[in-house]
Short mmCIF file of C-alpha atoms in Angstrom, two decimals:
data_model
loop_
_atom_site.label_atom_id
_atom_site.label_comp_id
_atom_site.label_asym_id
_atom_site.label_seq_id
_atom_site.Cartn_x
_atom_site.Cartn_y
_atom_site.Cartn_z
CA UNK Q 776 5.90 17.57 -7.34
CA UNK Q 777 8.37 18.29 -10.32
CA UNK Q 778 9.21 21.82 -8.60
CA UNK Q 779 9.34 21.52 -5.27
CA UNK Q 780 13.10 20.85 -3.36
CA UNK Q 781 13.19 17.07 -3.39
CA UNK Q 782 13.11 16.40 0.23
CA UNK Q 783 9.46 17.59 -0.22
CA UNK Q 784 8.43 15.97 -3.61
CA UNK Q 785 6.56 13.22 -1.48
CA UNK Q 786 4.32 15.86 -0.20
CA UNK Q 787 1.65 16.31 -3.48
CA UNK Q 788 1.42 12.72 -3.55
CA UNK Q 789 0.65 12.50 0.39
CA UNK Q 790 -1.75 15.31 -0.28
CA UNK Q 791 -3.78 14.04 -3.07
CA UNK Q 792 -3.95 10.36 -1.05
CA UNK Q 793 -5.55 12.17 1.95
CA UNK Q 794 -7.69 14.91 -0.14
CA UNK Q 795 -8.72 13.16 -3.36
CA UNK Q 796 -11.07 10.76 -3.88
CA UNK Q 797 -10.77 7.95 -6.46
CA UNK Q 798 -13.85 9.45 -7.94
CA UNK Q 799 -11.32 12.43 -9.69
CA UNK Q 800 -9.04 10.84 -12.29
CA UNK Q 801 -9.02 10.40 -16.11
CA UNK Q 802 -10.20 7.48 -18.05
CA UNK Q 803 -7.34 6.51 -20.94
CA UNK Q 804 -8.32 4.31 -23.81
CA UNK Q 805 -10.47 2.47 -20.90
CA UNK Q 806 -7.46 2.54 -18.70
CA UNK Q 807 -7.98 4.35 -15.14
CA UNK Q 808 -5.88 6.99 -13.47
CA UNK Q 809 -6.77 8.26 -10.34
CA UNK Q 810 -5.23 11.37 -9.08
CA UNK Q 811 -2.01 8.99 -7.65
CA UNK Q 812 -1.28 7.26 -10.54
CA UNK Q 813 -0.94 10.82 -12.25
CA UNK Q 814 1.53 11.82 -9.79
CA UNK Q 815 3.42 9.12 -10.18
CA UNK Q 816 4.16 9.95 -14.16
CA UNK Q 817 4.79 13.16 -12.62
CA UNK Q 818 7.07 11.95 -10.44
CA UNK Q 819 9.51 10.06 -12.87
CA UNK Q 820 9.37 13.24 -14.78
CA UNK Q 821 10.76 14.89 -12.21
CA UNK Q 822 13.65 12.41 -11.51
CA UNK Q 823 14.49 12.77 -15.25
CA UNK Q 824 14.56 15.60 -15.17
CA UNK Q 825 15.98 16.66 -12.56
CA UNK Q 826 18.54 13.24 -12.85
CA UNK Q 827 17.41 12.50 -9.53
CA UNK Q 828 17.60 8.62 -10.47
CA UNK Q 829 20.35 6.84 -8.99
CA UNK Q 830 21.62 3.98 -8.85
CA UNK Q 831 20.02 1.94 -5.72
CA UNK Q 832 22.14 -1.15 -4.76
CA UNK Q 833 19.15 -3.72 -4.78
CA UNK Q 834 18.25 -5.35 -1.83
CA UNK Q 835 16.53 -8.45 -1.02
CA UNK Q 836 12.84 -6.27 -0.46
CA UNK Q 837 13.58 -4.24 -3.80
CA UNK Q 838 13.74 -7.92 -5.41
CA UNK Q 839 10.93 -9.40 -3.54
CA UNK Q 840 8.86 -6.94 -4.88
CA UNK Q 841 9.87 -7.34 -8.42
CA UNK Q 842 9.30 -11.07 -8.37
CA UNK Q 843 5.57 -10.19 -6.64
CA UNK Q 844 4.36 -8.55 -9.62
CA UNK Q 845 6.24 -10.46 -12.35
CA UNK Q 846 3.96 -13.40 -10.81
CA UNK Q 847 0.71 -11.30 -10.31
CA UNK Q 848 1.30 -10.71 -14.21
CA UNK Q 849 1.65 -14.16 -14.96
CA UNK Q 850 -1.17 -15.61 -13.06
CA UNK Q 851 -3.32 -13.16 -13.90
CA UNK Q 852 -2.79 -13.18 -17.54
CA UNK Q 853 -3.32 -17.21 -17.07
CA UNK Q 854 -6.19 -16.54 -15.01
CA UNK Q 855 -8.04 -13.37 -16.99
CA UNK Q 856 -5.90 -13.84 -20.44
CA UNK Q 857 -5.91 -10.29 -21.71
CA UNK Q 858 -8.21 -8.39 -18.83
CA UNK Q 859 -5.55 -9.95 -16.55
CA UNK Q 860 -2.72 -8.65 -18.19
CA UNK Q 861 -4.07 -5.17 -18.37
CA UNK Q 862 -5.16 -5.17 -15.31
CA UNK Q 863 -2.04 -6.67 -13.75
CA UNK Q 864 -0.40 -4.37 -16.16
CA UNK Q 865 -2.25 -1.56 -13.55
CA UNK Q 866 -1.06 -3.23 -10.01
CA UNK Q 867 2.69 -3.16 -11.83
CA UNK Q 868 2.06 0.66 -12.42
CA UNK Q 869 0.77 1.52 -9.09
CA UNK Q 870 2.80 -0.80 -6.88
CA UNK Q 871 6.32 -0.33 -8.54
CA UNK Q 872 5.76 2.70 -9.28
CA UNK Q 873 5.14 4.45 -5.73
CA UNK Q 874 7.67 1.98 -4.05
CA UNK Q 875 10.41 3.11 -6.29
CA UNK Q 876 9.61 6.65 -6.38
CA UNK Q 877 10.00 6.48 -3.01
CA UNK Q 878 13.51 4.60 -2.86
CA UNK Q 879 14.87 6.87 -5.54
CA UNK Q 880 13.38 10.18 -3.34
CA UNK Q 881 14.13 8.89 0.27
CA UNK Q 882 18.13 9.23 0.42
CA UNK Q 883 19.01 10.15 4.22
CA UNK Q 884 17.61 9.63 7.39
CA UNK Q 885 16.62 13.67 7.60
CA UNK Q 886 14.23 12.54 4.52
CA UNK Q 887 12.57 10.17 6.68
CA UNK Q 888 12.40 12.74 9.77
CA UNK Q 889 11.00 15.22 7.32
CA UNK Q 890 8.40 12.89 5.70
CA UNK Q 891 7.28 11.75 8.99
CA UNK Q 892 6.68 15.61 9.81
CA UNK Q 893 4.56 16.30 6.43
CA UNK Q 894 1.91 13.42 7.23
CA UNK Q 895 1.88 15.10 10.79
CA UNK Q 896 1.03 18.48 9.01
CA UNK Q 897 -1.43 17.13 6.57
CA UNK Q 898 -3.52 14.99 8.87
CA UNK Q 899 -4.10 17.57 11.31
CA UNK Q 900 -6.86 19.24 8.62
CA UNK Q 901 -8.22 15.64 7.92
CA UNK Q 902 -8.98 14.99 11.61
CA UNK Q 903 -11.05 18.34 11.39
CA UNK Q 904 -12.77 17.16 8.14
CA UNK Q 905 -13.54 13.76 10.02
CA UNK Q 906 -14.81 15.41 13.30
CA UNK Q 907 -17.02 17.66 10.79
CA UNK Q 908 -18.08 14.24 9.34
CA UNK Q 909 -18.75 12.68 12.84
CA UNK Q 910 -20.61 15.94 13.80
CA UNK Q 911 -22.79 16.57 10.95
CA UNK Q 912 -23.28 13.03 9.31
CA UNK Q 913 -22.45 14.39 5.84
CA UNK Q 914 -18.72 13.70 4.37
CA UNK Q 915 -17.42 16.84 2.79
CA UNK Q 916 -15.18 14.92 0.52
CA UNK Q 917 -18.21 13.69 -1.55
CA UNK Q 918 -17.98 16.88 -3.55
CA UNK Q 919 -14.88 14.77 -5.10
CA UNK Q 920 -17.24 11.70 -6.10
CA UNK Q 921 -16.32 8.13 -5.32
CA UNK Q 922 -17.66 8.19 -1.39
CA UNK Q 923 -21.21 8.77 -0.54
CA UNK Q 924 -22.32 11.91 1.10
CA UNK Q 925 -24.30 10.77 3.71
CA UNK Q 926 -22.39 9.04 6.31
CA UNK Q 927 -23.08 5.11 7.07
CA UNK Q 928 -24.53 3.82 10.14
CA UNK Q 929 -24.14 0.82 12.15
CA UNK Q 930 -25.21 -0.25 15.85
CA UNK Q 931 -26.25 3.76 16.21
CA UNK Q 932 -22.46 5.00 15.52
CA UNK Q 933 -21.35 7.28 12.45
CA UNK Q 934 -18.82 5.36 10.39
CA UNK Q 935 -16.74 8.35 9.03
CA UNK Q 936 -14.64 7.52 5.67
CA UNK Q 937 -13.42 10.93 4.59
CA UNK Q 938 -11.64 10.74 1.13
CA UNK Q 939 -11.07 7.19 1.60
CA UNK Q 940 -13.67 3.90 0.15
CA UNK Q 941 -14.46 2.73 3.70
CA UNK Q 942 -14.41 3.74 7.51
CA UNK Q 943 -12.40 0.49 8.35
CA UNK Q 944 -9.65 1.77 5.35
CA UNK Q 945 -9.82 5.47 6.98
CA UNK Q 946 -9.58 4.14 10.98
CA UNK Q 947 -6.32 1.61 9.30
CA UNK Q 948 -5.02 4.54 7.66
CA UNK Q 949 -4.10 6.11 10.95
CA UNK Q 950 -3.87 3.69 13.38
CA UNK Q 951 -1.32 2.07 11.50
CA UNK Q 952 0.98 5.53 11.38
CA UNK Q 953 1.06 5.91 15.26
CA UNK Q 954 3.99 4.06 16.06
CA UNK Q 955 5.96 6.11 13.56
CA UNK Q 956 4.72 9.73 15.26
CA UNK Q 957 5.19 7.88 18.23
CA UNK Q 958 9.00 7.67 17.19
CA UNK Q 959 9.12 11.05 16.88
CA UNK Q 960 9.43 11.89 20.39
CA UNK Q 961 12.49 10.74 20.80
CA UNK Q 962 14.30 12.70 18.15
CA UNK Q 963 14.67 16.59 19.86
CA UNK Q 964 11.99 18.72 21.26
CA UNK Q 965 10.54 19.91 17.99
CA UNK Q 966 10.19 16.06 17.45
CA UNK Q 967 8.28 15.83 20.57
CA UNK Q 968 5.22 18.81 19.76
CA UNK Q 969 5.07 16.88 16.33
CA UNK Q 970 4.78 13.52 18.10
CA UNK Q 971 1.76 14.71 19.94
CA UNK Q 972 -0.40 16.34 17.43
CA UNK Q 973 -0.07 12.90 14.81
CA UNK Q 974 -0.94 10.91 18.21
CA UNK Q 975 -4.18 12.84 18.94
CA UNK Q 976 -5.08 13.45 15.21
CA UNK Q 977 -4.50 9.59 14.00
CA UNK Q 978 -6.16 8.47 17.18
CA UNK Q 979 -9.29 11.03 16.56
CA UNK Q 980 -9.59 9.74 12.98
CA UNK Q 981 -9.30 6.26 14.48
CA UNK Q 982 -11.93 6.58 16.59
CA UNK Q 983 -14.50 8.57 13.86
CA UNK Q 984 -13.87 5.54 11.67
CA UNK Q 985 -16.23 3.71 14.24
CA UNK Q 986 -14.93 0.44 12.93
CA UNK Q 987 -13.59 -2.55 15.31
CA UNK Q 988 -10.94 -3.51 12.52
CA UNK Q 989 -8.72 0.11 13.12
CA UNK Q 990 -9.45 -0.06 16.40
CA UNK Q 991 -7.78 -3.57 16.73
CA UNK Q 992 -4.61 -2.17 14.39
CA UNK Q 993 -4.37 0.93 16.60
CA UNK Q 994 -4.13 -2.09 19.83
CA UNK Q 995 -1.84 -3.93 18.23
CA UNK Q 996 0.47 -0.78 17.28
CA UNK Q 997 0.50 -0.08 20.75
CA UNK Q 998 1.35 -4.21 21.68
CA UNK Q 999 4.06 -4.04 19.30
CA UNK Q 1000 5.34 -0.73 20.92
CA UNK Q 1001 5.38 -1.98 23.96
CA UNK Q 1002 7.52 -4.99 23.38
CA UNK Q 1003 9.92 -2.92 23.30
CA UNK Q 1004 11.97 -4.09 26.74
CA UNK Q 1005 11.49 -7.39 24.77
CA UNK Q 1006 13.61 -6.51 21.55
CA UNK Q 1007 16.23 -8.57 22.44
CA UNK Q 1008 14.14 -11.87 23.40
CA UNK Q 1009 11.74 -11.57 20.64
CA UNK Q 1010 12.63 -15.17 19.18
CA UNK Q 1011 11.44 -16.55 21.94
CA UNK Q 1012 8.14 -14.38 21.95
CA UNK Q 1013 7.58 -15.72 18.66
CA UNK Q 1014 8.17 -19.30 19.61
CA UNK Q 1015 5.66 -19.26 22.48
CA UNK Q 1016 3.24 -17.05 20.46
CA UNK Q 1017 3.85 -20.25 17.78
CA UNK Q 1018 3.42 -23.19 20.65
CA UNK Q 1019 0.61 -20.92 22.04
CA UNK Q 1020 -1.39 -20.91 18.82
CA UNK Q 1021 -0.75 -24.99 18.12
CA UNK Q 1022 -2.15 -25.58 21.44
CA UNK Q 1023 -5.49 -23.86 20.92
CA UNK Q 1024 -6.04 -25.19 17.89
CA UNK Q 1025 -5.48 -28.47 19.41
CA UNK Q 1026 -7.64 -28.04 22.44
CA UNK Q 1027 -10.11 -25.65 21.03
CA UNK Q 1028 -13.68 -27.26 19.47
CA UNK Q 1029 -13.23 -24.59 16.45
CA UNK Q 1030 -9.87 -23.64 14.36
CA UNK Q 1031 -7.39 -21.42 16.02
CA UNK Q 1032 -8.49 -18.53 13.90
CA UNK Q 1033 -12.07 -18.78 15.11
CA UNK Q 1034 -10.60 -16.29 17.91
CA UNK Q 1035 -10.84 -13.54 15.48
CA UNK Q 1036 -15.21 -14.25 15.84
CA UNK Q 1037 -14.72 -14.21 19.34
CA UNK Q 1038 -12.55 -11.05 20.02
CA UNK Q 1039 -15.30 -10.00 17.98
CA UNK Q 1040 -17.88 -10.50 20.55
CA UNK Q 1041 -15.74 -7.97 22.26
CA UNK Q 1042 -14.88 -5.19 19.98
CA UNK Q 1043 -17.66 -5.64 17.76
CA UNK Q 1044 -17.68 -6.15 13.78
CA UNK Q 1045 -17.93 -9.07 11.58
CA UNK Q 1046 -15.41 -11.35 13.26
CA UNK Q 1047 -17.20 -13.99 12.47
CA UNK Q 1048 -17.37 -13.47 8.91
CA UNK Q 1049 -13.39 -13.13 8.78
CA UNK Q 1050 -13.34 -16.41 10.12
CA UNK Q 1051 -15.56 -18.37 8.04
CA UNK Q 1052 -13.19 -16.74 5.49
CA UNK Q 1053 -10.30 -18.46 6.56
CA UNK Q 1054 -12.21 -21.47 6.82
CA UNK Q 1055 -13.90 -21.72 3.48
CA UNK Q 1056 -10.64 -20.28 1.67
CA UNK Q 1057 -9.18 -23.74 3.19
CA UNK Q 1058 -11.97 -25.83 2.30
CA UNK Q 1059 -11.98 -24.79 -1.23
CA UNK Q 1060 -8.18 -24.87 -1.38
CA UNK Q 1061 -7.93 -26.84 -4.34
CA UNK Q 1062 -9.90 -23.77 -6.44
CA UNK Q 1063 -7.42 -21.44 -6.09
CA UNK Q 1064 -4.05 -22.59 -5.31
CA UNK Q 1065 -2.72 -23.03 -8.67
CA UNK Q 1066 -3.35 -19.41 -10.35
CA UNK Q 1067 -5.77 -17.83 -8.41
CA UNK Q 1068 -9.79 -17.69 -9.74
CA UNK Q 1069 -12.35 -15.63 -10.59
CA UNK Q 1070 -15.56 -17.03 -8.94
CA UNK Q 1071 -15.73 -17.20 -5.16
CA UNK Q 1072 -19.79 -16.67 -4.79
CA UNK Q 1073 -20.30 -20.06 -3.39
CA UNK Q 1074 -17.85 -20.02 -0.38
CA UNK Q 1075 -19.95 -17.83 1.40
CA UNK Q 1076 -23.38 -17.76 2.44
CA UNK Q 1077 -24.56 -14.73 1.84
CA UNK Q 1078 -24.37 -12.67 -0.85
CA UNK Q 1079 -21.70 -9.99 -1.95
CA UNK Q 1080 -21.78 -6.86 -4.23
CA UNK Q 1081 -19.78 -8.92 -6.85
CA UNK Q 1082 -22.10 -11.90 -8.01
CA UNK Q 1083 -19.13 -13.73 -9.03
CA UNK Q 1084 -17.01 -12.78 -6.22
CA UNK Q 1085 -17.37 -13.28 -2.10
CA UNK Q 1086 -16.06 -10.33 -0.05
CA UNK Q 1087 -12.50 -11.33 0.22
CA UNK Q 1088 -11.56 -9.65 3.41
CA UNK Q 1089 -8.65 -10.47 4.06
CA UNK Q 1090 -5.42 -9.86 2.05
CA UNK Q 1091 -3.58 -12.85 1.98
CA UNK Q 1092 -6.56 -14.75 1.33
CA UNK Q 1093 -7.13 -12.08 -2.00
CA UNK Q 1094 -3.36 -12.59 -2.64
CA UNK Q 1095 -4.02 -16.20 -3.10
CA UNK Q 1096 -7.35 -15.67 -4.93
CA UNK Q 1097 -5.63 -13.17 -7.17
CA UNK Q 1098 -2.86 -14.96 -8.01
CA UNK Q 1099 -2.41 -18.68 -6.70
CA UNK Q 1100 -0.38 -19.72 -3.54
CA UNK Q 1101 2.83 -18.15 -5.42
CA UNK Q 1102 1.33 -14.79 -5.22
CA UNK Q 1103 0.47 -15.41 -1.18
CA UNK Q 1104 3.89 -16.83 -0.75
CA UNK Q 1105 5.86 -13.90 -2.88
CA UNK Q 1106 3.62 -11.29 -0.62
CA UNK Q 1107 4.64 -13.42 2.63
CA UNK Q 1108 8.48 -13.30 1.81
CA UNK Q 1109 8.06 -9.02 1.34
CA UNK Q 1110 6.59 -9.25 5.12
CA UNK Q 1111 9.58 -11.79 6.71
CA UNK Q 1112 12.33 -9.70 4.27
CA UNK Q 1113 10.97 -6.47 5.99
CA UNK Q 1114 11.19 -7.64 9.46
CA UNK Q 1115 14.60 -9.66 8.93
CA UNK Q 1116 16.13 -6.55 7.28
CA UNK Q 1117 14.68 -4.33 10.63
CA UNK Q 1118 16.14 -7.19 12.70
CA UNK Q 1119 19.61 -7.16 11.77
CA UNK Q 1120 19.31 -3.23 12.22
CA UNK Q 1121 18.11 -3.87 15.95
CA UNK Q 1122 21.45 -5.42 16.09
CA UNK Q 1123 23.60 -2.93 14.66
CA UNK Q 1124 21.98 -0.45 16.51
CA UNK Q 1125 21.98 -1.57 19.98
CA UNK Q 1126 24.76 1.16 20.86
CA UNK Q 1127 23.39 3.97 19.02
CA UNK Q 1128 21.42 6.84 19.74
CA UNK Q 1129 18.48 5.97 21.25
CA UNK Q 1130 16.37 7.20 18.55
CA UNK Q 1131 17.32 5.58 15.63
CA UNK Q 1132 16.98 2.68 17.45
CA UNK Q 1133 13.06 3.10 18.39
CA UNK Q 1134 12.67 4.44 15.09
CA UNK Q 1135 13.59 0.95 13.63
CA UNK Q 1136 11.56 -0.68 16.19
CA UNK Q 1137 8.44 1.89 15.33
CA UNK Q 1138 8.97 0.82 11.83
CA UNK Q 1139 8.46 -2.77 12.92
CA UNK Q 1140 5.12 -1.97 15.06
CA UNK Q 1141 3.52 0.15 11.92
CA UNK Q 1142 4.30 -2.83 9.70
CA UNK Q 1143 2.83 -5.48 12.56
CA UNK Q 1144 -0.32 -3.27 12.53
CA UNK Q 1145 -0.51 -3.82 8.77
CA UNK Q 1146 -0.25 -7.22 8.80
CA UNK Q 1147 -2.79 -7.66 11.80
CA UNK Q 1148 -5.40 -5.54 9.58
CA UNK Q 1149 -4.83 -7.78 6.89
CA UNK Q 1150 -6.69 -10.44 8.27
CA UNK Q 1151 -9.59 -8.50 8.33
CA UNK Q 1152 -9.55 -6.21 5.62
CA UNK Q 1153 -7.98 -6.30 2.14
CA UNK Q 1154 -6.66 -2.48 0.80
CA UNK Q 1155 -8.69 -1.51 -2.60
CA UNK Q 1156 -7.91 2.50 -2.49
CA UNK Q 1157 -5.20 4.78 -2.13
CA UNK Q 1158 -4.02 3.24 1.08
CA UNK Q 1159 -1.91 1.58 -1.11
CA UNK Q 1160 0.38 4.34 -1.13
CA UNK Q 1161 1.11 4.58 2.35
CA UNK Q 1162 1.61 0.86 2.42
CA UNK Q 1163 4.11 1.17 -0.26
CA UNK Q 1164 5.08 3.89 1.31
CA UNK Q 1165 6.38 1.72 4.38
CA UNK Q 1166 7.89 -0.84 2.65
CA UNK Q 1167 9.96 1.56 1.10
CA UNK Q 1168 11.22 3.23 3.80
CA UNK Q 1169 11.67 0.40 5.68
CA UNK Q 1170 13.53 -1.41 2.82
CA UNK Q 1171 15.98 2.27 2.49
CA UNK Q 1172 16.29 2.18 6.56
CA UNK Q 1173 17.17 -1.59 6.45
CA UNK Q 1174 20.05 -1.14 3.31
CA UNK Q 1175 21.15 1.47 5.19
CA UNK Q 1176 22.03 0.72 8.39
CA UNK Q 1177 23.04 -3.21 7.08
CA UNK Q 1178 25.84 -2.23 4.83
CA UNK Q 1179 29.00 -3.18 5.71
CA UNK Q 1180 30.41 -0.65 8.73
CA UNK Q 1181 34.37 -0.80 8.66
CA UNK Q 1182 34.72 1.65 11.28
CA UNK Q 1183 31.77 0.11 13.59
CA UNK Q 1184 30.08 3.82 13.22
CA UNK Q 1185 26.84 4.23 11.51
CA UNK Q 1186 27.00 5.77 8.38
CA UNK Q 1187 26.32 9.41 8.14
CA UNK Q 1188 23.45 9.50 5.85
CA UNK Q 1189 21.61 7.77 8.86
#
């Protein structure tokens, strides 16, 4: 990471995400560093050194994100006192310190062709690792600690997890990174053979997951994709979506979000658990909305693997657990930020080359995938980084393209 030409740096860190487990890392004065963390020290030594930090005009995501941890710190010291604040201290260190990484090492829009590329290159040996996995019913990355060796079962299916905590984690891993290979295609016709292979490996490692949540993300990637003839109507998709949803709710003899149980039915999964979620996390409002709290056993009916603690699946419900509905709401205005800043790029770019403008759109898809997983998983492992990841990419692409254009001709760094 500190050597390599900078358009690369990103690579070690993509590597150790999709090769290391969480179970390699050093323990610090009771302080934990997986293999991620590590490389992001390494990674600001780099910049130093190299005085590859520059100044980054902040935008409206760069300050969103700021103001999201400065209140996870604050409710969670309230909430915890000083385990809070060290371990708030921790989501501050992981969080701001791959998005910003990122900003600083992203500067043009061949970074983001390039960086698109490496994940293509490095998944293609982690689909063989999960087909091994799917074969043999024995995960090779267990050598690593942190995931089991013997693959997990359900309904008769092998639910592959790789290097990653959980098959529904590995499955949203890659389902969620197909609209961005899919924006590959339209770049040239190296573009194209690199489009294909992260298609067929993210939808193999998809489908070894053997979960029902990636398989929903890798659906609604494709939905999102295919609004595309749509882009420049999408306020009024959203309002009948809106008027759609108020109607159900009305005329339906359970909440609206009782239709995650029942797409259940179809896809399989726990649906209805991640609706009773929603439900309870209503119900019991008044518990958490301040600052967050720490005991969630009795929402649910049956038992977790924390005593003190339901299994919060669902990330905007843990947002609001974790940290009160200020947290939820800071975490909300990072997702509407993201998606107004891609907007006003739609815009700008409606008479430029056609791929820059489905690679803003693709950006838009990944993140809608992300945000449909969240209500039916919450990310506890080094998914993390590719989320962050994202956000800053999207957040550089956004700045970019919305900066003030004199001549009406999109800067060349684009």
């Amino acid at each position: 990471m500190i050597c390599l030409p900078r358009r690369f740096a990103i690579f070690p860190m993509l590597m150790a995400v999709c090769y290391m487990t969480l179970g390699q890392g050093l323990y610090i004065l009771g302080l934990n560093f997986p293999i991620y963390r590590i490389l992001i020290l390494c990674g600001f030594i780099r910049l130093f050194i190299k005085r590859e930090i520059h100044a980054i005009e902040l935008n409206h995501i760069d300050k969103a994100m700021i103001w999201w941890i400065i209140i996870s710190i604050v409710t969670g010291t309230l909430l915890e006192k000083w385990d809070g604040f060290i371990n708030r201290l921790g989501l501050a260190y992981s969080a701001l310190g791959c998005y910003y990484l990122f900003r600083f090492l992203i500067r043009d829009r061949d970074d983001l062709l390039t960086l698109l590329k490496m994940i293509v290159i490095i998944i293609v040996p982690l689909t063989i690792f999960m087909v091994i996995e799917k074969t043999t019913g024995r995960n090779m990355f267990s050598i690593f600690g942190g995931v089991p060796e013997i693959t997990v079962i359900r309904d008769g299916k092998l639910r592959c997890q790789g290097p990653f905590r959980h098959p529904i984690i590995t499955g949203t891993f890659a389902a969620t990174l197909i609209p961005l290979f899919v924006s590959l295609w339209f770049k040239d016709k190296g573009g194209k053979l690199f489009s294909i292979i992260g298609i067929v490996c993210a939808t193999i490692i998809t489908y070894t997951s053997s979960s029902s949540g990636p398989l929903m993300a890798y659906l609604f990637a494709l939905i999102a994709l295919f609004m595309w003839p749509l882009r420049n109507n999408m306020r009024v998709v959203r309002w009948i979506l809106l008027v759609g949803l108020i109607t159900l709710h009305m005329v339906m003899k359970a909440p609206v979000w009782f239709l995650i149980g029942r797409l259940a039915e179809i896809t399989g999964g726990t649906g209805w658990h991640r609706s009773e979620l929603i439900d309870t996390a209503i119900k019991h409002f008044n518990e958490w909305w301040l600052i967050g709290t720490t005991y969630t056993a009795h929402w649910m009916s049956y038992a977790s693997f924390d005593p003190n603690m339901a299994d919060i699946t669902n990330q905007f419900i843990l947002e609001g657990v974790n940290g009160g509905i200020w947290r939820m709401a800071a975490f909300i205005i990072i997702l509407v930020l993201c998606y107004s800043g891609l907007g006003k790029s739609n815009l700008i770019l409606k008479d430029q080359p056609m791929h820059l403008r489905i690679f803003s759109w693709s950006l838009g898809a990944s993140l809608f995938a992300h945000i449909m997983s969240f209500l039916s998983v919450s990310y506890f492992d080094q998914i993390i980084v590719f989320w962050y990841l994202l956000l800053a990419m999207i957040s550089f692409f956004s700045s970019i393209i919305n900066k003030p254009i004199k001549t009406g001709v999109v800067p060349q760094t684009v």
